[in-house]
Tab-separated table of C-alpha atoms in Angstrom:
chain	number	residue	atom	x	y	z
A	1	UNK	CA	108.722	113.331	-175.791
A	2	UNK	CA	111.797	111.600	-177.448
A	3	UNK	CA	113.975	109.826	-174.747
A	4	UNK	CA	117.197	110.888	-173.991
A	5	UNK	CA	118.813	107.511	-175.689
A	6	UNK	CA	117.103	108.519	-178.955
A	7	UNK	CA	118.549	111.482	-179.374
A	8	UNK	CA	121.200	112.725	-182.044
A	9	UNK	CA	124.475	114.297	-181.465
A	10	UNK	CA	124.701	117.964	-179.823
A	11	UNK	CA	125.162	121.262	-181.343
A	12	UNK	CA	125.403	124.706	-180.402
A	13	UNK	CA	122.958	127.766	-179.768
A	14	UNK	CA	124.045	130.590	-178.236
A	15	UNK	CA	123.388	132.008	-174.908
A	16	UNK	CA	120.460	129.567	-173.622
A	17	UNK	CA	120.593	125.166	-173.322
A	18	UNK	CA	117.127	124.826	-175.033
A	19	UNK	CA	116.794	121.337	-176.880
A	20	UNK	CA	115.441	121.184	-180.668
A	21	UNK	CA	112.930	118.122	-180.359
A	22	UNK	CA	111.995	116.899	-183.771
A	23	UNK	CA	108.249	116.036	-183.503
A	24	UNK	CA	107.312	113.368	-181.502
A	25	UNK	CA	104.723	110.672	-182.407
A	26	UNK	CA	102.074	112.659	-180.127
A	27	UNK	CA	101.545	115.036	-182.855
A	28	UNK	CA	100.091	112.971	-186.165
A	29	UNK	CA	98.192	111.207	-182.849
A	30	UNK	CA	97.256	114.273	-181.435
A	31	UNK	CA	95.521	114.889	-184.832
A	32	UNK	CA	94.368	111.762	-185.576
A	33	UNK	CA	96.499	110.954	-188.475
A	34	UNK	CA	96.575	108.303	-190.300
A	35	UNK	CA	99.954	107.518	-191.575
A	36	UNK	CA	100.289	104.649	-194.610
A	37	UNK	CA	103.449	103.256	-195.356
A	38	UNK	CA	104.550	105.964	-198.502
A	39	UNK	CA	104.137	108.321	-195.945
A	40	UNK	CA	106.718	106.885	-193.616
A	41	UNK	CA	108.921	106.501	-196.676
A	42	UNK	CA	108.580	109.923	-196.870
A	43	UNK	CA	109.537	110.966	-193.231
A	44	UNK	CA	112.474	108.780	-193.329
A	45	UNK	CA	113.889	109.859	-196.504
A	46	UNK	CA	113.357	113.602	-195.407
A	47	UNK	CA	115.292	112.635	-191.998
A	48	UNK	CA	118.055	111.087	-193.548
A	49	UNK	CA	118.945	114.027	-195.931
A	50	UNK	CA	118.686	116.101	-192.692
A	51	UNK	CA	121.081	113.939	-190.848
A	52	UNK	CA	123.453	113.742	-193.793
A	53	UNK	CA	123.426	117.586	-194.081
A	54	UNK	CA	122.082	117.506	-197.176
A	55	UNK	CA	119.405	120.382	-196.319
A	56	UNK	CA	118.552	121.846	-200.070
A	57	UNK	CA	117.435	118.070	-200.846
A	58	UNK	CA	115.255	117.598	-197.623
A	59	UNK	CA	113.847	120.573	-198.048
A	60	UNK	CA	112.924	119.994	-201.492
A	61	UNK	CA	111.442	117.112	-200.860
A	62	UNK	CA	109.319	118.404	-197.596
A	63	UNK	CA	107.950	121.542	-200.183
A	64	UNK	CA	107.108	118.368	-203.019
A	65	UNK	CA	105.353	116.126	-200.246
A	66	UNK	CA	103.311	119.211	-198.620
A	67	UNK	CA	102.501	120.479	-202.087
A	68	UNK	CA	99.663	117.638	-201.769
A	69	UNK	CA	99.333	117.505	-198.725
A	70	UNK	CA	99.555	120.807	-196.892
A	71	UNK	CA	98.120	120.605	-193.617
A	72	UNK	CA	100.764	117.889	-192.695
A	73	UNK	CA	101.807	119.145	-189.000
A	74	UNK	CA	104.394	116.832	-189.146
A	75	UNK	CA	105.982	117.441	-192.223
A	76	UNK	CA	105.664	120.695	-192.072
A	77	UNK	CA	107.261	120.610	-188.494
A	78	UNK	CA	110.466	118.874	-190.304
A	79	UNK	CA	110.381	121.878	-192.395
A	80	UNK	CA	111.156	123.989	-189.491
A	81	UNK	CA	113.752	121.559	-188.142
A	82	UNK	CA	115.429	121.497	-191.292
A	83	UNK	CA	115.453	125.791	-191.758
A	84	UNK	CA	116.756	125.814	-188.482
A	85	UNK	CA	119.393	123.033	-189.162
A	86	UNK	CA	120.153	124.964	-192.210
A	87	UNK	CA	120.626	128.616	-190.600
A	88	UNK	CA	117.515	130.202	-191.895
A	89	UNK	CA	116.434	131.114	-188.280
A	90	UNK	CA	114.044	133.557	-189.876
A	91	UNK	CA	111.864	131.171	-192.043
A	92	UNK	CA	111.419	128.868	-188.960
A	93	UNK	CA	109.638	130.975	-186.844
A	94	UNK	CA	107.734	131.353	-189.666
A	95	UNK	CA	107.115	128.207	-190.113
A	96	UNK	CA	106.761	127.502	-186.013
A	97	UNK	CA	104.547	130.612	-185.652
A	98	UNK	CA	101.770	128.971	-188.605
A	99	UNK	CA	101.922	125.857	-186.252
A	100	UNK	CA	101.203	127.575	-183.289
A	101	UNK	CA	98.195	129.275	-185.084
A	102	UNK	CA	96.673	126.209	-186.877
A	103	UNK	CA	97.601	123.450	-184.134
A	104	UNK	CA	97.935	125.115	-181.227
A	105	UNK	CA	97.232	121.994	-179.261
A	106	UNK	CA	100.810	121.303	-179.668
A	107	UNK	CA	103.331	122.133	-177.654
A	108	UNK	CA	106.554	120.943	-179.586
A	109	UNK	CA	106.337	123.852	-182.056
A	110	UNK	CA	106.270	126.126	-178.826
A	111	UNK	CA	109.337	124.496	-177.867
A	112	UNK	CA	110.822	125.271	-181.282
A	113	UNK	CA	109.582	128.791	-181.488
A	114	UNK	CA	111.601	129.370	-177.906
A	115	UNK	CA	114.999	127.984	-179.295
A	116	UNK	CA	114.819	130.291	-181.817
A	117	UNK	CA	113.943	132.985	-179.797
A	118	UNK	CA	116.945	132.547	-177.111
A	119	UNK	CA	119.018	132.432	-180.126
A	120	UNK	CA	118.143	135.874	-181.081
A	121	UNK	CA	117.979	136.923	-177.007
A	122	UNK	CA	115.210	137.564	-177.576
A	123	UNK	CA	114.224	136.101	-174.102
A	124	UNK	CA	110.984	137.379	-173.163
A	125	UNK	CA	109.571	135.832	-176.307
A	126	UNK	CA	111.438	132.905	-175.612
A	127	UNK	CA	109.715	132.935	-172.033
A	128	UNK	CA	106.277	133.387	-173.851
A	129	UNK	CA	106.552	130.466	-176.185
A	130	UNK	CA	107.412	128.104	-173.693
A	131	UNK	CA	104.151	129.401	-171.238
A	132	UNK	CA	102.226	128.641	-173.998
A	133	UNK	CA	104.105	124.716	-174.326
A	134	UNK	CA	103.485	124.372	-170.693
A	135	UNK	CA	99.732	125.521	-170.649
A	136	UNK	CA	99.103	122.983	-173.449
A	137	UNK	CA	100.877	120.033	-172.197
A	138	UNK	CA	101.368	120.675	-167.998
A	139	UNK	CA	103.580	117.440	-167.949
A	140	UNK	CA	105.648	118.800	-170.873
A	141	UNK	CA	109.308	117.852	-169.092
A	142	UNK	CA	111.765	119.823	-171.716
A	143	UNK	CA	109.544	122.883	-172.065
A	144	UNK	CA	109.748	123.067	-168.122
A	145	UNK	CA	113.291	123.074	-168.030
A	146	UNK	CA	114.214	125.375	-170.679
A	147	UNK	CA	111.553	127.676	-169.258
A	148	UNK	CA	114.147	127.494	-166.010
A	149	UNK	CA	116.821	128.260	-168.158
A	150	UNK	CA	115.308	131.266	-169.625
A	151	UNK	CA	114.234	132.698	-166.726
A	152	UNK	CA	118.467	132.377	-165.924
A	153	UNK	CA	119.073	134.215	-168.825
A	154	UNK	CA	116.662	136.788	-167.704
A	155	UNK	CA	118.176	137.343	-164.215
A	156	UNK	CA	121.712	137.000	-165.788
A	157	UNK	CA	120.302	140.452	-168.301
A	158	UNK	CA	118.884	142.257	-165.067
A	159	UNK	CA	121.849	141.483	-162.387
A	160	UNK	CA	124.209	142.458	-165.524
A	161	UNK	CA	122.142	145.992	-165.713
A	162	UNK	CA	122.110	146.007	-162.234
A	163	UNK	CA	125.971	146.740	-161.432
A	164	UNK	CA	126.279	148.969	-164.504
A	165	UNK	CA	123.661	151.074	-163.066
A	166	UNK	CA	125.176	150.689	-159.395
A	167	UNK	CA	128.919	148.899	-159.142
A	168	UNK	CA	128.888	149.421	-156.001
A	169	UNK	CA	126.370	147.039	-155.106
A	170	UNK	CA	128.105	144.230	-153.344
A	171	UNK	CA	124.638	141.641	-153.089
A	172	UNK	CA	124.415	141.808	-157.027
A	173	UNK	CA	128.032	140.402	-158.364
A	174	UNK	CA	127.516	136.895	-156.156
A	175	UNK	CA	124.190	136.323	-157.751
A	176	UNK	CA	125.531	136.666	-161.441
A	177	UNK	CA	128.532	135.015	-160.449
A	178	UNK	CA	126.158	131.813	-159.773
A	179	UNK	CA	124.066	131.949	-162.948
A	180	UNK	CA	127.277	132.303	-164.482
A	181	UNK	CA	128.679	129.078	-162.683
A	182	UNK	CA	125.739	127.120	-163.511
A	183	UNK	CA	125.408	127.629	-167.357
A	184	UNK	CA	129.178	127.121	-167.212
A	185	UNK	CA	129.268	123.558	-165.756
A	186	UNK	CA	126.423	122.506	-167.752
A	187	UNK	CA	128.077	123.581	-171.073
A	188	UNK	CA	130.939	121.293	-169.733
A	189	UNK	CA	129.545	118.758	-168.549
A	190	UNK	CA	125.846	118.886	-168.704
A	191	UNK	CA	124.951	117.284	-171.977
A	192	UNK	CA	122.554	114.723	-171.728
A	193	UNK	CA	122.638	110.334	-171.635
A	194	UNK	CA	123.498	109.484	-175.584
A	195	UNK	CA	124.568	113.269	-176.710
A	196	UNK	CA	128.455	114.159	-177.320
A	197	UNK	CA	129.052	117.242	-176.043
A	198	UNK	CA	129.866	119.913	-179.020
A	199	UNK	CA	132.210	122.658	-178.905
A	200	UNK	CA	131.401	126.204	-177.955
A	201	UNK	CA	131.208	129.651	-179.071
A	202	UNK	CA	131.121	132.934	-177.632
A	203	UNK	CA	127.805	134.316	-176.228
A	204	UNK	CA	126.641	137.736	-176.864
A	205	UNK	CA	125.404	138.182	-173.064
A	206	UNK	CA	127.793	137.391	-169.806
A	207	UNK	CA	127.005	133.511	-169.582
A	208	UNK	CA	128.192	131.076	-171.878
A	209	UNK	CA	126.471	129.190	-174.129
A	210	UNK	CA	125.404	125.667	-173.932
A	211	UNK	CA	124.762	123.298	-176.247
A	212	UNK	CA	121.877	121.461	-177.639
A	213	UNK	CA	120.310	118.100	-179.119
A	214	UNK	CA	119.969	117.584	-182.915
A	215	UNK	CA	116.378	116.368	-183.486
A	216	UNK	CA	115.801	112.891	-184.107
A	217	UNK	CA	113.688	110.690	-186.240
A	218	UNK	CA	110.285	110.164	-185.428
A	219	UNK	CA	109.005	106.825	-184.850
A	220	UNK	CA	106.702	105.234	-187.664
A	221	UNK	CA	103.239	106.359	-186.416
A	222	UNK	CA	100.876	103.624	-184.300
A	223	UNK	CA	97.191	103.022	-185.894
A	224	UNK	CA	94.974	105.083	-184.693
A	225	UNK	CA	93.220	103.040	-181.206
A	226	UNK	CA	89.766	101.791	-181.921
A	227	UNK	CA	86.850	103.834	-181.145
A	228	UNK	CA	85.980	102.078	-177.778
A	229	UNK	CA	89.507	102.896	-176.674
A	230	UNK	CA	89.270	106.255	-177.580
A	231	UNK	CA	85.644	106.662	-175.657
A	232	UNK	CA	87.294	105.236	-172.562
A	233	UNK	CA	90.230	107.939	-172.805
A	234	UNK	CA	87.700	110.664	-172.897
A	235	UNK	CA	85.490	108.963	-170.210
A	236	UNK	CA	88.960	109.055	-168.126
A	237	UNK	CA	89.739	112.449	-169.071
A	238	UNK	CA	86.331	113.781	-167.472
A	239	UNK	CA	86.848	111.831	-163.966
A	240	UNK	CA	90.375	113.015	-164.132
A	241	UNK	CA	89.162	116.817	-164.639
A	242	UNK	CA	86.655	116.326	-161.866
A	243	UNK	CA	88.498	114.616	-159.370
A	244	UNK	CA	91.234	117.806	-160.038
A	245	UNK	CA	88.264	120.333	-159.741
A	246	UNK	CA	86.879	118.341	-156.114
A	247	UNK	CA	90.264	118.361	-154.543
A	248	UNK	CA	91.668	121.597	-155.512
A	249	UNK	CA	94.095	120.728	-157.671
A	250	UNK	CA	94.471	123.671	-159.933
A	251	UNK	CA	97.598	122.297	-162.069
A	252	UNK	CA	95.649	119.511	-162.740
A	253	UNK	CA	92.507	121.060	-163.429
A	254	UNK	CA	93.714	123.911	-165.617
A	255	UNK	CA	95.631	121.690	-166.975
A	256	UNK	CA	93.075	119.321	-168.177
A	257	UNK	CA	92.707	122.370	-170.500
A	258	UNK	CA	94.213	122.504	-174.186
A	259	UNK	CA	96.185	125.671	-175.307
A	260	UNK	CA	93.365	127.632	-177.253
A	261	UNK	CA	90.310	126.538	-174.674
A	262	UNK	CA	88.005	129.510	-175.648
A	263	UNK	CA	86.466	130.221	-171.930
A	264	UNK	CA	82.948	130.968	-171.964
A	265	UNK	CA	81.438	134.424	-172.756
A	266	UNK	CA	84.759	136.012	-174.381
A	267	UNK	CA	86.796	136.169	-171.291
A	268	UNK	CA	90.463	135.877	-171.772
A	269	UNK	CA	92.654	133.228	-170.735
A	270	UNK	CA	94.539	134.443	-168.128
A	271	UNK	CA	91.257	136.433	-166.520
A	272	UNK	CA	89.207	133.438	-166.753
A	273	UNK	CA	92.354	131.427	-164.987
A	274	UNK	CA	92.717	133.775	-162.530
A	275	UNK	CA	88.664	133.751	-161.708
A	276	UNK	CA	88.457	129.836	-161.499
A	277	UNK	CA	91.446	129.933	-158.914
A	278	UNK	CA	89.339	132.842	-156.770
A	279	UNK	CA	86.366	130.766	-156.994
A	280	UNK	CA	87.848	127.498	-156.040
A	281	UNK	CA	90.866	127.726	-153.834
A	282	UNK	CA	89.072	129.553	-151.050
A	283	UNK	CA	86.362	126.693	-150.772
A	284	UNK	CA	86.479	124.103	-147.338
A	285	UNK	CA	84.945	121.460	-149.365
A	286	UNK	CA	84.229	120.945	-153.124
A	287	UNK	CA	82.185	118.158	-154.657
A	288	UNK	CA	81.795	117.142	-158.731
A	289	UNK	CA	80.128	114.383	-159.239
A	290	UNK	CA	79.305	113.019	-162.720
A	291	UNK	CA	76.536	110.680	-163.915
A	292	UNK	CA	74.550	109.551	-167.395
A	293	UNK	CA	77.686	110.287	-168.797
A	294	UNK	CA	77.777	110.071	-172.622
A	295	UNK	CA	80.565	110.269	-175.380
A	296	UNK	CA	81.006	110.662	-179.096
A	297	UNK	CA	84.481	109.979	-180.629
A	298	UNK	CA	85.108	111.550	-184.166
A	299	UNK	CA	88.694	111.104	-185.044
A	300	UNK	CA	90.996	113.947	-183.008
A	301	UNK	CA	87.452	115.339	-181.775
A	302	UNK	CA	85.265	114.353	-179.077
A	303	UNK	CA	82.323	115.545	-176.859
A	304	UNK	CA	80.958	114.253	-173.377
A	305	UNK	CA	77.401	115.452	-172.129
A	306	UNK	CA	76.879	114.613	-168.688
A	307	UNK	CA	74.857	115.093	-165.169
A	308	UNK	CA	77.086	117.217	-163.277
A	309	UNK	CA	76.761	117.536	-159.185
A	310	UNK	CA	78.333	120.120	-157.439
A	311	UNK	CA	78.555	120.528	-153.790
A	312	UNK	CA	80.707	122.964	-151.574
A	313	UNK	CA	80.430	124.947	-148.324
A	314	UNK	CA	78.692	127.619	-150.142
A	315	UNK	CA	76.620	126.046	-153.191
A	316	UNK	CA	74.688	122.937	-154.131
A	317	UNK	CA	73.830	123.005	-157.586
A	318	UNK	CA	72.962	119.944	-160.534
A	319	UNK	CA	73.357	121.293	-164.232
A	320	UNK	CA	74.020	119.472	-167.810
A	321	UNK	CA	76.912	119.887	-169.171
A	322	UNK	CA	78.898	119.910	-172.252
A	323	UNK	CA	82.796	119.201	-172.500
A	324	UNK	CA	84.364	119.111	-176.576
A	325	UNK	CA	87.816	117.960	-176.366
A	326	UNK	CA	90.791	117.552	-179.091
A	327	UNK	CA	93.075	114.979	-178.957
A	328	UNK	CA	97.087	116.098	-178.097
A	329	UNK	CA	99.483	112.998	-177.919
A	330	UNK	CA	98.083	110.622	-175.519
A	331	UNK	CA	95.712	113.109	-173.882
A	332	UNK	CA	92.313	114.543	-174.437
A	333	UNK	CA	92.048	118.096	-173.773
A	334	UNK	CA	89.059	120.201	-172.959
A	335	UNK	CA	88.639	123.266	-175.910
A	336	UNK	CA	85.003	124.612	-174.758
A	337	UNK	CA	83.395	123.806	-171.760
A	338	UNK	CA	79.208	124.505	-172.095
A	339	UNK	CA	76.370	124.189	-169.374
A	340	UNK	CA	72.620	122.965	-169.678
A	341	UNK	CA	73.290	120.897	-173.081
C-alpha cells in the first residue's frame, strides 16, 4: 500500500471518503512480473500524462502498450485510474470488474471497484467490493477503513428512511446527526499527511462528501527474489497457517486464504467459512503439526506437500497433504487445499 507521503493531491467523490490507490508494487510481484527497463519507461510516461491531465494521450498510450501485451494487470489497472480520472466512471468498472475476474488475488482493483460504486451510491456494491479486498488481503489497511465508511453511508440511508417513515422518533435524529458530524469534520479537516484538502460539492444523500487521494506513481518494480527466497516464504506461509489453525485464530487462518480459494468438493465460500469456524472454535485444544515438508516454486505459483499431525480433544489424525498457493504482494496465499497427496 502507497504511504501516505507518496500520495498526490486530493480530489472529490461524492457522498463516501474512499481513496483511489494507483497500483502498488504488490501487484506485478504478486504475479511474478518481470519488469525491464522499456517497461518502466512506459509506466512513467503513462503517469505523467495522467498527472498533467492529459488523459486522451495516456490513454492512448496504455491501449498501444496493452495491444502487445494484454494481460498487463498493471497497465491495465492505470487504464482504470485514468477512465476514472477522466470521468468515464462507466468504462472503469469495466475495466476493474475484468481485474477482479482474471486476478482476483488482488485486492487494489476491489478497492477501485468500491470508489466507483459509492460514487454512484450504489453502497451495497460498494460494501461487496471491499469484502472481497479484505478477504484477499486481511491486513489490507485502506480497504478496512473505507469499508467503515460505507457501512456510515449505509446507516446514514436507513436512519434517513427511518424518520420519514416515523418523525416522531426521537432515538433516530441523534444518531444521523453523528454520522453527519463525522463525515463533516473529516471533509474539513480529515485529509491525510501530504494531501491538500480539495473543495467540495454537494452530496446527493444527507452527509457531505469527502474528498479523496489522486493515485500516485508506482515504484519501478524490484527483481523478482531468488528461488530459495521464495521457497522460504512459502515454507513460512505454511507454519504461519498452522500455527493460526492450532491456536484458533480464525482471521489469521482464513486469512492465510487468497480471494478465489476453491474449497474442496464445490462448497461455497462463505458455507465452507462458516463450517471451518463450527469445527474449530468449539475445540479445548487443537494441534497441527507439520513435518517432511516439501516445496516447489514456479514463478507466482507454488505447492507444499507435507506430513500433517492433528491433535484435539476430540480427534487424532496424521494425513498428507497438499497446499498450491499464488503469490499476492509480499504474501503467499493458499488457492486449493488437498489431502492424502
Amino acid at each position: 500500500m502507497l504511504s501516505d507521503s507518496s500520495r498526490g493531491s486530493t480530489s472529490t467523490l461524492v457522498t463516501s471518503r474512499l481513496r483511489l490507490l494507483a497500483l502498488s508494487v504488490a501487484v506485478s510481484a504478486a504475479l511474478g512480473a518481470t519488469v525491464v527497463m522499456a517497461q518502466t519507461d512506459d509506466y512513467a510516461e503513462v503517469n505523467r500524462l495522467m498527472r498533467a491531465g492529459q488523459f486522451s494521450e495516456a490513454l492512448s498510450k496504455v491501449d498501444q502498450y496493452l495491444a502487445s501485451k494484454p494481460r498487463d494487470p498493471q497497465m491495465r489497472f492505470l487504464k482504470g485510474v485514468i477512465q476514472t480520472e477522466g470521468g468515464k466512471h462507466s468504462d472503469a468498472i469495466a475495466t476493474f470488474s475484468k481485474l477482479t475476474e482474471e486476478f482476483p488475488e488482488l485486492p487494489e482493483p476491489y478497492n477501485n471497484l468500491a470508489v466507483l460504486y459509492a460514487g454512484q451510491s450504489q453502497f451495497d456494491k460498494a460494501r461487496a467490493a471491499l469484502e472481497m479486498a479484505i478477504r484477499t488481503n486481511p491486513s489490507y489497511a485502506t480497504a478496512h477503513e473505507n469499508l467503515g465508511d460505507v457501512y456510515a453511508k449505509l446507516a446514514s440511508q436507513s436512519y434517513s428512511k427511518a424518520l420519514q417513515l416515523d418523525a416522531g422518533n426521537t432515538a433516530v435524529a441523534p444518531k444521523l446527526s453523528l454520522i453527519r458530524t463525522l463525515f463533516s469534520a473529516d471533509a474539513k479537516g480529515g485529509a491525510r499527511p501530504g494531501t491538500a484538502p480539495a473543495p467540495t460539492a454537494a452530496a446527493p444523500v444527507a452527509t457531505a462528501p469527502v474528498a479523496v487521494a489522486k493515485p500516485a506513481v508506482p515504484a519501478p518494480t524490484p527483481a523478482p527474489a531468488a528461488s530459495g527466497n521464495a521457497e522460504a516464504a512459502v515454507e513460512a506461509a505454511v507454519s504461519s497457517w498452522a500455527k493460526a489453525w492450532s491456536s484458533k485464530n480464525m482471521q489469521g487462518y482464513l486469512g492465510a486464504y487468497a480471494g478465489n480459494f476453491t474449497p474442496p468438493g464445490g462448497q461455497a465460500r462463505g458455507a465452507w467459512e462458516a463450517d471451518r469456524k463450527a469445527r474449530i472454535l468449539p475445540r479445548s485444544r487443537i494441534g497441527v503439526d507439520i513435518s517432511d515438508l516439501s516445496v516447489t516454486v514456479d514463478g507466482d505459483r507454488a505447492s507444499a506437500s507435507f506430513k500433517q499431525d492433528y491433535s484435539s480433544d476430540t480427534l487424532n489424525v496424521t494425513s498428507r497433504k497438499k497446499l498450491d498457493f499464488v503469490k499476492s504482494g509480499s504474501r503467499w496465499l493458499i488457492v486449493r487445499e488437498s489431502t492424502g497427496s
